[in-house]
């Protein structure tokens, strides 16, 4: 049985995208592939809202974070990182693994950073500010638009992990002065997992030229060179079927229009939360930092609720991650999501609550 | 139109595998996924002929080569590498990128190394011997079984890139004393591209413990730990649909039987070459080192032949790679391949030859 995936990713994939994945079985050095990959590349510029090329690697989103670190920095570079949860911590751990000196602005989990906190933390010696937009583990967002305005005149690179928000929450890479923006296929972009996408600004490319950390598979320059050939390619065999899928999914987003996509996410998130409140459930996340794509509900009965929703209702949601296990359930409402799916989820949640209470 | 892919990968994927890919849309932390991934893991042990776990990463085969380097070595480690073509050179380039001292045994392209050549080259100070089994760029193989016998009593790690042969040519990881064996989904394993698979021997795991090169995404220990959970998982979101596909493809290989799979490849390779010889075409590769999965045919009219076969006959083959461009055509006969596909390819090749001569 196909379960309804109301998790923070992988999310539901439209039949049209699945069909396209199945039917995209071409060789990666043909014009046919070049056409599909070219369409994806144009589509990615649209969903990233950038004039610059967006790179594609066969990898998980974590691979995209690693790719950003090894292409942007040299050993010993000092950067400021903001952590508001598990994924913020992961980005820091990756940076430290590759020898960066990372100063961490620790924000209490459940909310995002404020500009005042950032102002006190960012120093001249930092080469970059790295942070998570939408913290999948807590359902909280950092105010990346305001931070981008503030970063505009600063020399530091502005690096944003938007794995669980890009394509669902409003993000405008160029207008918001983001230098490096990372996402993955299986969240708001309505595609199966296995691809990471990375946008790089002009300032980001300047930094790539200077960065000395070794890289081979993740090499941004090689990837860009090949995607800018008359028939776009990849340095190594790309995940052809997944590229077909992602290209089709973004085509669907283009047809709907990005503004409408954002609006749909905003409306469904608000509706879902309004109904959850009616059930008397508290949110884990601070009300000023709520995500458009994920809701974290505080409960100690998460594992039981999750199990009932899965086995009795065919709906998969997520529990708490790492140290948050047992403290919450997380419901994803992003990508290929509509009112009916939210209503099914609410019915199942209500049914599960009645059983566990 | 679905083209017939007679390239050295991506290769033709059976409908059954494509259907399974389309229908594998589960969440990666569910028991359903654990069952599918567990089946894949068992199947991989069978096709690798190893008792040890085989790791899976969402990546191209080149990612698998990089993963091997960063998990096995420390900066400055000296290793011996054998290059018999483009992919041998790539493995060396990756090693050097990450700071290895690599001594290269350069073998004239078109053949494999001999034991005598290796005996003169491998020194006590080398920590490993790394080489390519099936050189995709030249259609030549290294005699990895004989080399394995010889390596058996040696302390050096024996690292083999079998991206374009594993599952088509006979390879027995444990019996042949291979410590690290790397392949990818889109060649003889009849699956779409996007996954790399890496087998590691007990001696290999000992080396992973000692190796100091930084790694995060490619971390073997994390991958092993998660795949050995009661419900097998991955540290980061896996390429779920591709895992479903690969699991199904290996199930088909199990049904056919690995010996029968190898025999089919041997028979079809011999038949294809016999017919190519009848057409008066010379091979690029030395007759003692011919691959079971790829045939390289020497011709300066490769680009024209390739184009005619593609546009008139719907068959994709490959030309020469990098510095070999314009010197050959390469035909893949691996994975989901049968007599009828070979005959169609021969008819098309004959037709193309008549046009270009």
XYZ file of C-alpha atoms in Angstrom:
714
model
C 0.000 0.000 0.000
C 1.287 3.483 -0.824
C 1.405 5.360 2.474
C 0.688 9.074 2.666
C 4.030 10.648 3.556
C 3.347 13.564 5.902
C 6.944 13.540 7.112
C 9.579 16.257 6.796
C 10.809 14.315 3.722
C 10.828 12.173 1.701
C 7.432 13.599 0.766
C 4.678 12.473 -1.589
C 5.662 12.416 -5.236
C 3.010 13.136 -7.896
C 2.227 10.294 -10.292
C 3.321 12.506 -13.193
C 6.776 12.841 -11.631
C 7.018 9.098 -10.943
C 6.093 8.322 -14.545
C 8.722 10.742 -15.781
C 11.312 9.123 -13.523
C 10.432 5.718 -14.900
C 10.609 6.937 -18.492
C 13.857 8.879 -18.200
C 16.304 6.133 -19.146
C 18.649 7.839 -21.551
C 22.417 7.914 -21.780
C 23.973 10.893 -20.026
C 26.103 11.995 -22.976
C 23.194 12.302 -25.422
C 21.328 15.403 -26.577
C 18.173 13.902 -25.084
C 19.736 14.022 -21.636
C 21.156 17.484 -22.311
C 17.658 18.745 -23.034
C 16.219 17.282 -19.800
C 19.139 18.454 -17.674
C 18.982 21.883 -19.304
C 15.308 22.142 -18.379
C 16.099 21.158 -14.806
C 18.858 23.759 -14.627
C 16.531 26.517 -15.838
C 13.809 25.328 -13.479
C 16.193 25.366 -10.541
C 17.120 28.993 -11.247
C 13.412 29.775 -11.040
C 12.768 27.978 -7.753
C 16.000 29.371 -6.256
C 15.124 32.834 -7.651
C 18.646 33.345 -8.906
C 20.330 34.344 -12.141
C 23.284 32.076 -11.342
C 23.556 28.395 -12.260
C 22.356 25.900 -9.650
C 24.517 22.765 -9.395
C 23.140 19.226 -9.141
C 24.916 16.286 -7.491
C 23.682 12.720 -6.966
C 23.717 12.740 -3.140
C 21.652 13.335 -0.022
C 21.236 16.899 1.277
C 24.038 16.217 3.746
C 26.278 15.701 0.734
C 25.237 19.162 -0.416
C 26.272 20.650 2.932
C 29.644 18.887 2.692
C 30.040 20.082 -0.898
C 29.483 23.683 0.225
C 32.075 23.410 2.991
C 34.837 21.872 0.861
C 34.290 24.259 -2.071
C 34.119 27.492 -0.081
C 36.774 27.206 2.578
C 40.407 26.552 3.385
C 41.668 24.686 6.446
C 41.573 26.920 9.511
C 39.056 29.392 8.085
C 37.012 30.885 10.872
C 33.261 31.084 10.374
C 30.204 31.864 12.454
C 27.518 29.199 12.520
C 24.059 29.491 13.989
C 22.529 26.343 15.364
C 18.848 26.076 16.164
C 18.668 22.261 16.112
C 19.983 18.936 14.826
C 20.670 20.130 11.292
C 22.417 23.307 12.431
C 24.621 21.091 14.585
C 25.263 18.782 11.649
C 26.433 21.653 9.440
C 28.871 22.643 12.213
C 30.094 19.066 12.620
C 30.782 18.854 8.885
C 32.730 22.127 8.971
C 34.825 21.007 11.924
C 35.480 17.635 10.278
C 37.174 19.508 7.448
C 39.231 21.734 9.707
C 37.213 24.942 9.956
C 37.340 27.021 13.126
C 33.677 27.436 13.908
C 32.258 29.872 16.409
C 28.772 28.785 17.284
C 25.860 31.008 18.123
C 23.694 28.601 20.105
C 20.031 29.527 20.041
C 17.602 27.730 22.344
C 15.947 25.003 20.276
C 12.429 25.821 19.165
C 13.111 29.312 17.888
C 15.290 31.117 15.344
C 18.073 33.652 15.820
C 17.401 37.371 16.151
C 19.368 40.076 14.393
C 20.523 41.370 17.768
C 22.017 38.002 18.625
C 23.761 37.872 15.276
C 25.089 41.410 15.577
C 26.903 40.476 18.730
C 28.338 37.315 17.294
C 29.591 38.078 13.763
C 33.215 39.287 13.799
C 35.518 40.716 11.153
C 37.621 37.579 11.218
C 34.695 35.376 10.176
C 34.775 34.449 6.521
C 31.150 33.354 6.466
C 27.895 33.086 8.299
C 26.359 29.634 7.940
C 22.922 28.685 9.139
C 19.853 26.564 8.598
C 16.753 28.242 7.222
C 14.145 25.718 8.251
C 15.290 23.514 11.128
C 13.692 20.167 10.319
C 14.225 18.875 13.854
C 12.308 21.674 15.629
C 9.981 23.203 13.041
C 11.570 26.622 13.627
C 12.900 29.023 11.001
C 15.682 31.556 11.013
C 14.607 34.921 9.553
C 16.862 34.601 6.516
C 15.344 37.536 4.661
C 16.091 40.018 7.449
C 19.496 38.445 7.988
C 20.156 38.745 4.254
C 19.332 42.472 4.297
C 21.768 42.897 7.173
C 24.441 40.739 5.486
C 24.139 42.718 2.238
C 26.975 45.150 2.944
C 29.124 42.707 4.849
C 32.137 40.967 3.329
C 31.269 37.563 4.818
C 29.668 34.872 2.711
C 26.076 34.100 3.586
C 25.518 30.322 3.408
C 22.043 28.900 3.947
C 20.872 25.296 4.333
C 17.323 25.322 2.947
C 16.983 21.560 2.515
C 13.531 21.343 4.094
C 12.089 24.633 2.889
C 13.199 25.589 -0.604
C 10.232 25.372 -2.933
C 7.753 25.553 -0.047
C 8.653 28.650 1.972
C 9.412 31.910 0.236
C 13.146 32.181 -0.505
C 14.665 34.618 -3.005
C 18.321 33.827 -3.292
C 19.468 36.929 -5.194
C 17.110 39.476 -3.605
C 17.961 38.228 -0.137
C 21.724 38.328 -0.795
C 22.305 34.635 -0.166
C 25.683 33.475 -1.465
C 25.313 29.735 -1.204
C 21.942 28.025 -0.932
C 21.602 24.268 -0.520
C 18.564 22.035 -0.893
C 17.577 18.491 -1.864
C 15.035 16.829 -4.131
C 12.859 14.982 -1.604
C 11.301 17.793 0.429
C 9.318 20.704 -1.006
C 10.537 19.933 -4.530
C 8.173 16.927 -4.810
C 10.777 14.468 -6.091
C 12.257 11.202 -4.835
C 15.424 11.515 -2.724
C 18.910 11.271 -4.212
C 19.752 14.723 -5.576
C 21.175 17.788 -3.878
C 21.014 21.235 -5.497
C 23.356 24.125 -4.706
C 23.065 27.733 -5.840
C 26.213 29.893 -5.754
C 26.335 33.708 -6.080
C 29.052 35.676 -7.879
C 30.706 36.342 -4.517
C 30.405 32.627 -3.756
C 32.212 31.774 -7.008
C 35.029 34.186 -6.115
C 35.428 32.299 -2.867
C 35.405 28.921 -4.657
C 38.435 30.141 -6.635
C 40.340 30.867 -3.438
C 39.242 27.931 -1.271
C 41.942 25.329 -0.677
C 40.150 22.358 0.887
C 40.614 19.326 -1.361
C 37.589 18.244 -3.372
C 37.013 15.965 -6.287
C 33.488 14.508 -6.460
C 32.008 17.732 -5.088
C 34.036 20.084 -7.277
C 31.804 23.074 -8.082
C 33.972 24.329 -10.948
C 33.917 21.033 -12.796
C 30.154 20.754 -12.302
C 29.569 24.269 -13.598
C 31.839 23.799 -16.609
C 29.962 20.673 -17.687
C 26.499 22.104 -17.137
C 27.388 25.128 -19.274
C 28.267 23.026 -22.312
C 25.942 23.503 -25.312
C 24.339 20.187 -24.325
C 24.437 20.306 -20.487
C 26.256 17.426 -18.803
C 27.772 16.301 -15.506
C 31.399 15.394 -14.817
C 30.376 11.882 -13.662
C 27.358 9.729 -14.413
C 24.347 11.671 -13.120
C 21.271 10.068 -11.544
C 19.438 10.296 -14.870
C 16.019 9.028 -13.711
C 15.998 11.334 -10.688
C 16.943 14.269 -12.894
C 13.961 13.460 -15.114
C 11.752 13.353 -12.022
C 13.022 16.626 -10.553
C 12.746 18.358 -13.905
C 9.088 17.302 -14.176
C 8.307 18.288 -10.583
C 9.717 21.768 -11.117
C 7.738 22.018 -14.346
C 4.613 21.440 -12.234
C 5.738 24.210 -9.884
C 6.275 26.527 -12.840
C 2.760 25.758 -14.053
C 1.296 26.509 -10.629
C 3.510 29.568 -10.234
C 5.949 30.035 -7.384
C 3.832 32.670 -5.633
C 0.861 30.320 -5.655
C 3.048 27.489 -4.357
C 4.202 29.647 -1.433
C 0.661 30.782 -0.745
C -0.610 27.187 -0.761
C 2.042 26.251 1.793
C 1.218 29.245 3.993
C -2.507 28.549 3.932
C -2.157 24.816 4.580
C 0.332 25.354 7.418
C -1.965 27.890 9.090
C -4.986 25.654 8.634
C -3.185 22.582 9.966
C -1.998 24.443 13.046
C -5.374 25.979 13.701
C -6.930 22.506 13.708
C -4.136 21.053 15.843
C -4.758 23.782 18.408
C -8.416 22.827 18.458
C -7.306 19.324 19.452
C -5.628 20.896 22.457
C -2.109 20.028 21.374
C 0.764 22.434 22.154
C 3.458 23.288 19.625
C 7.096 22.613 20.342
C 8.078 25.707 18.378
C 7.954 29.339 19.471
C 4.976 31.039 17.733
C 7.186 33.734 16.139
C 9.341 31.217 14.290
C 6.873 28.707 12.851
C 7.822 26.977 9.629
C 5.557 26.857 6.553
C 6.652 23.306 5.778
C 6.877 21.436 9.108
C 4.940 21.483 12.374
C 6.474 20.100 15.562
C 3.888 19.166 18.178
C 5.083 18.635 21.750
C 3.957 15.289 23.147
C 5.472 12.451 25.132
C 3.185 9.982 23.361
C 4.760 10.555 19.959
C 5.860 6.993 19.323
C 2.370 5.599 20.009
C 0.645 8.286 17.932
C 3.056 7.701 15.075
C 2.451 3.956 15.162
C -1.341 4.244 15.176
C -1.347 6.796 12.355
C 0.882 4.515 10.312
C -0.770 1.152 10.886
C -4.421 2.208 11.154
C -4.518 5.206 8.815
C -1.656 4.641 6.383
C -0.087 7.994 7.204
C 3.606 8.338 8.019
C 4.701 11.198 10.259
C 8.001 11.647 12.127
C 8.945 11.569 15.784
C 11.639 13.595 17.502
C 15.183 13.293 16.196
C 18.267 12.393 18.267
C 17.941 14.047 21.711
C 14.402 15.160 20.846
C 13.170 11.556 20.597
C 10.084 11.062 22.744
C 9.342 14.780 23.039
C 7.346 15.476 19.880
C 5.777 14.440 16.615
C 6.653 16.237 13.413
C 4.276 16.592 10.523
C 5.543 17.698 7.143
C 3.197 19.742 4.941
C 5.298 20.556 1.941
C 5.715 19.828 -1.720
C 2.879 17.798 -3.170
C 0.380 18.558 -0.418
C -3.227 19.688 -0.521
C -6.250 20.296 1.717
C -7.432 16.701 1.446
C -4.106 15.311 2.658
C -4.115 17.701 5.605
C -7.673 16.695 6.470
C -6.786 12.990 6.305
C -3.832 13.682 8.572
C -5.994 15.577 11.063
C -8.562 12.787 11.140
C -5.828 10.242 11.795
C -4.209 12.416 14.448
C -7.555 12.824 16.193
C -8.189 9.078 16.052
C -4.734 8.317 17.411
C -5.135 10.838 20.233
C -8.393 9.220 21.297
C -6.607 5.877 21.520
C -3.589 7.028 23.489
C -5.378 9.322 25.938
C 11.300 6.594 -27.982
C 13.179 4.363 -25.544
C 16.622 3.865 -27.091
C 18.511 0.601 -26.702
C 21.470 1.473 -24.472
C 24.461 -0.544 -25.680
C 26.854 1.807 -23.923
C 29.266 1.059 -21.090
C 26.547 2.410 -18.764
C 23.928 3.542 -18.004
C 22.611 0.279 -19.422
C 19.103 -1.021 -20.169
C 16.912 -1.423 -17.121
C 14.272 -4.194 -17.087
C 10.645 -3.054 -16.867
C 10.290 -4.974 -13.610
C 13.081 -2.900 -12.066
C 11.603 0.360 -13.366
C 8.206 -0.535 -11.909
C 9.803 -1.314 -8.579
C 11.641 2.019 -8.627
C 8.387 3.828 -9.305
C 6.594 1.977 -6.526
C 9.280 2.346 -3.866
C 8.160 5.607 -2.273
C 8.416 4.902 1.423
C 9.912 6.873 4.271
C 13.493 5.878 5.040
C 12.935 5.388 8.768
C 10.122 2.845 8.383
C 10.207 -0.937 8.661
C 9.067 -1.111 5.055
C 12.247 0.623 3.962
C 14.316 -1.494 6.351
C 12.990 -4.627 4.671
C 13.840 -3.378 1.163
C 17.267 -2.089 2.177
C 17.956 -5.314 4.065
C 17.148 -7.308 0.916
C 19.479 -5.108 -1.095
C 22.253 -5.560 1.464
C 21.918 -9.353 1.364
C 21.750 -9.294 -2.432
C 24.889 -7.182 -2.631
C 26.802 -9.695 -0.516
C 25.790 -12.318 -3.066
C 26.840 -10.367 -6.151
C 30.068 -9.249 -4.442
C 30.613 -12.836 -3.212
C 31.527 -11.626 0.248
C 30.501 -12.340 3.810
C 31.099 -8.716 4.778
C 28.524 -5.927 4.540
C 28.476 -3.918 1.316
C 27.860 -0.193 1.820
C 25.479 1.887 -0.300
C 25.797 5.631 -0.915
C 23.661 7.883 -3.114
C 26.395 8.935 -5.576
C 28.046 8.179 -8.908
C 30.755 5.498 -9.056
C 33.349 8.278 -8.863
C 31.898 9.105 -5.446
C 32.547 5.489 -4.483
C 36.198 5.827 -5.518
C 36.525 9.011 -3.448
C 34.807 7.308 -0.501
C 37.350 4.478 -0.638
C 40.286 6.892 -0.665
C 39.114 9.052 2.255
C 38.117 6.073 4.418
C 41.257 3.993 3.895
C 44.143 6.414 3.977
C 45.927 9.164 5.866
C 47.613 12.178 4.263
C 50.991 11.205 2.819
C 50.250 7.477 2.627
C 52.177 5.933 -0.227
C 50.309 3.563 -2.505
C 50.895 1.829 -5.805
C 48.308 2.430 -8.488
C 48.018 0.696 -11.817
C 46.581 2.686 -14.677
C 45.406 1.077 -17.866
C 43.169 3.943 -19.022
C 40.986 6.936 -18.177
C 39.435 5.411 -15.061
C 42.751 4.185 -13.690
C 44.006 7.739 -14.118
C 40.919 9.105 -12.393
C 41.456 6.910 -9.340
C 45.027 8.247 -9.140
C 43.866 11.848 -9.526
C 41.390 11.370 -6.676
C 44.094 9.899 -4.440
C 46.483 12.756 -5.181
C 43.734 15.318 -4.566
C 43.497 14.014 -1.010
C 47.234 14.024 -0.412
C 48.309 10.448 -1.122
C 51.773 9.766 -2.510
C 50.970 7.627 -5.509
C 53.487 5.633 -7.457
C 52.006 4.768 -10.813
C 52.557 1.637 -12.810
C 51.695 2.870 -16.280
C 50.582 0.090 -18.570
C 50.182 0.782 -22.289
C 46.485 1.422 -22.882
C 44.621 -1.465 -24.448
C 45.929 -4.184 -22.182
C 46.082 -5.106 -18.477
C 49.033 -5.403 -16.116
C 51.037 -8.601 -15.768
C 52.140 -10.122 -12.474
C 55.751 -9.565 -13.501
C 55.139 -5.844 -13.930
C 53.438 -5.684 -10.533
C 56.188 -7.638 -8.821
C 58.710 -5.046 -9.853
C 56.552 -2.149 -8.759
C 55.020 -3.035 -5.376
C 57.275 -1.968 -2.497
C 57.173 -2.557 1.245
C 56.384 1.106 1.852
C 53.176 0.935 -0.165
C 50.101 0.705 2.011
C 47.879 -0.466 -0.829
C 47.623 -1.546 -4.412
C 44.782 0.192 -6.219
C 43.634 -0.632 -9.692
C 40.743 -0.827 -12.108
C 39.345 -4.239 -12.959
C 37.538 -3.414 -16.173
C 38.858 -0.282 -17.844
C 35.739 1.237 -19.375
C 37.759 3.508 -21.647
C 39.743 0.741 -23.385
C 37.746 -2.471 -22.929
C 40.758 -4.112 -21.230
C 40.795 -5.976 -17.922
C 43.413 -6.408 -15.258
C 43.775 -10.045 -14.148
C 42.399 -9.362 -10.672
C 42.060 -13.033 -9.732
C 45.746 -13.793 -10.314
C 46.732 -10.513 -8.692
C 44.543 -11.424 -5.718
C 46.293 -14.780 -5.304
C 49.605 -12.978 -5.332
C 48.367 -10.268 -2.919
C 47.030 -12.876 -0.491
C 50.112 -13.024 1.726
C 51.034 -9.370 1.352
C 50.280 -6.757 3.992
C 49.097 -4.154 1.487
C 45.411 -3.497 0.965
C 44.050 -4.648 -2.365
C 41.588 -2.043 -3.688
C 39.665 -2.718 -6.899
C 37.438 -0.438 -8.972
C 34.934 -2.808 -10.583
C 32.382 -0.163 -11.588
C 31.903 -1.484 -15.106
C 32.247 -5.195 -14.451
C 30.782 -6.289 -11.128
C 27.727 -8.418 -11.792
C 28.806 -9.135 -15.383
C 32.353 -10.517 -15.179
C 33.252 -13.128 -12.622
C 34.469 -11.456 -9.426
C 34.686 -13.219 -6.051
C 35.642 -10.648 -3.476
C 36.505 -12.956 -0.587
C 38.027 -15.828 -2.570
C 40.153 -13.420 -4.563
C 41.375 -11.588 -1.449
C 40.028 -8.198 -2.459
C 39.936 -5.759 0.462
C 37.878 -2.967 -1.016
C 35.673 -3.418 -4.053
C 33.733 -0.555 -5.596
C 30.934 -0.591 -8.123
C 27.827 1.369 -9.170
C 24.197 0.639 -9.961
C 24.021 1.570 -13.648
C 26.338 -0.941 -15.295
C 26.099 -4.734 -14.988
C 23.683 -4.422 -12.043
C 20.795 -3.448 -14.367
C 19.643 -0.425 -12.371
C 19.365 3.302 -13.019
C 22.410 5.404 -12.063
C 22.740 7.136 -8.691
C 24.047 4.515 -6.255
C 27.569 3.357 -5.507
C 28.269 0.125 -3.622
C 31.450 -0.626 -1.678
C 32.518 -3.930 -0.152
C 35.142 -3.853 2.617
C 37.078 -6.873 3.974
C 38.071 -7.402 7.609
C 41.536 -6.098 6.792
C 39.889 -3.138 5.077
C 37.894 -2.341 8.219
C 41.073 -2.418 10.296
C 42.516 0.167 7.958
C 39.360 2.319 8.176
C 39.955 2.496 11.943
C 43.455 3.868 11.409
C 42.882 6.146 8.430
C 43.007 9.853 9.238
C 41.716 11.615 6.146
C 38.637 13.639 7.088
C 35.302 12.246 5.951
C 31.715 12.920 6.793
C 29.256 12.072 4.019
C 31.375 9.086 2.959
C 32.012 7.773 6.480
C 32.120 3.955 6.233
C 31.720 3.383 9.962
C 28.549 5.423 10.220
C 27.126 3.699 7.161
C 27.902 0.251 8.548
C 26.494 1.064 11.967
C 23.177 2.176 10.493
C 22.848 -0.722 8.059
C 23.398 -3.191 10.905
C 20.454 -1.883 12.933
C 17.580 -4.386 13.342
C 15.756 -2.385 10.661
C 18.580 -1.368 8.286
C 18.968 2.362 7.689
C 21.335 4.984 6.317
C 22.900 7.908 8.182
C 21.342 10.415 5.734
C 18.303 10.232 3.494
C 18.994 7.385 1.054
C 17.882 7.361 -2.590
C 14.851 5.250 -1.668
C 13.483 4.668 -5.190
C 16.908 3.683 -6.538
C 17.386 1.293 -3.625
C 14.072 -0.333 -4.530
C 15.251 -0.631 -8.133
C 18.662 -2.092 -7.283
C 17.114 -4.526 -4.842
C 14.766 -5.801 -7.544
C 17.529 -6.022 -10.155
C 19.683 -8.113 -7.845
C 16.671 -10.300 -7.098
C 16.504 -11.001 -10.849
C 20.191 -11.904 -10.802
C 19.609 -14.226 -7.863
C 16.791 -15.900 -9.785
C 18.996 -16.366 -12.835
C 21.953 -17.448 -10.683
C 25.269 -15.649 -10.666
C 27.074 -18.423 -12.579
C 24.451 -18.253 -15.310
C 24.754 -14.456 -15.380
C 28.538 -14.680 -15.861
C 28.118 -17.374 -18.523
C 25.561 -15.272 -20.408
C 28.001 -12.351 -20.423
C 30.883 -14.545 -21.619
C 28.829 -16.103 -24.414
C 27.368 -12.813 -25.608
C 30.764 -11.059 -25.525
C 32.371 -13.875 -27.536
C 29.498 -13.925 -30.016
C 29.521 -10.156 -30.449
C 33.255 -10.092 -31.092
C 33.127 -12.998 -33.507
C 30.525 -11.137 -35.549
C 32.428 -7.852 -35.357
C 35.497 -9.642 -36.702
C 33.430 -10.913 -39.611
C 32.666 -7.279 -40.419
C 36.419 -6.758 -40.772
C 36.696 -4.413 -37.789
C 39.816 -4.502 -35.589
C 39.650 -4.366 -31.808
C 41.374 -1.608 -29.887
C 42.108 -4.023 -27.041
C 44.867 -6.664 -26.853
C 43.280 -10.129 -27.339
C 44.572 -11.446 -23.996
C 42.797 -8.770 -21.969
C 39.327 -8.574 -23.480
C 36.465 -7.560 -21.199
C 33.240 -9.546 -20.851
C 31.195 -6.378 -20.537
C 32.633 -3.890 -23.077
C 34.135 -4.105 -26.534
C 36.293 -1.292 -27.906
C 36.518 -1.288 -31.708
C 39.287 0.764 -33.323
C 37.940 3.148 -35.955
C 38.439 6.754 -36.934
C 34.823 6.925 -38.108
C 33.403 6.437 -34.632
C 31.450 9.661 -34.428
C 29.673 9.007 -37.743
C 28.919 5.373 -36.855
C 27.599 6.385 -33.453
C 25.333 9.008 -34.984
C 23.857 6.684 -37.587
C 23.255 3.904 -35.057
C 21.496 6.373 -32.800
C 19.336 8.239 -35.262
C 18.534 5.450 -37.730
C 18.462 2.418 -35.444
C 17.664 3.786 -31.996
C 20.798 2.267 -30.498
C 23.154 4.273 -28.312
C 26.818 3.250 -28.190
C 29.815 5.246 -26.942
C 32.801 6.819 -28.676
C 36.300 7.198 -27.314
C 36.741 9.055 -24.044
C 39.050 12.042 -23.448
C 42.281 11.507 -25.443
C 40.737 8.438 -27.095
C 38.061 10.509 -28.808
C 37.948 9.778 -32.513
C 39.896 6.515 -32.208
C 37.171 3.999 -31.368
C 33.611 3.054 -30.671
C 32.714 1.245 -27.464
C 29.816 -1.156 -27.180
C 28.578 -2.242 -23.770
C 27.128 -5.752 -23.438
C 26.357 -6.033 -19.785
C 23.539 -6.233 -17.321
C 20.153 -6.615 -18.949
C 21.443 -7.849 -22.295
C 20.449 -10.773 -24.485
C 21.093 -12.307 -27.902
C 18.371 -10.252 -29.560
C 19.886 -6.964 -28.360
C 23.299 -8.036 -29.624
C 21.829 -8.990 -32.999
C 20.027 -5.647 -33.289
C 23.296 -3.919 -32.469
C 25.190 -5.929 -35.089
C 22.571 -5.144 -37.741
C 22.814 -1.451 -36.910
C 26.608 -1.511 -36.892
C 26.645 -3.228 -40.273
C 24.179 -0.689 -41.660
C 26.217 2.201 -40.325
C 29.445 0.792 -41.733
C 27.908 0.528 -45.181
C 26.986 4.194 -45.011
C 30.323 5.539 -43.825
C 32.621 3.436 -46.031
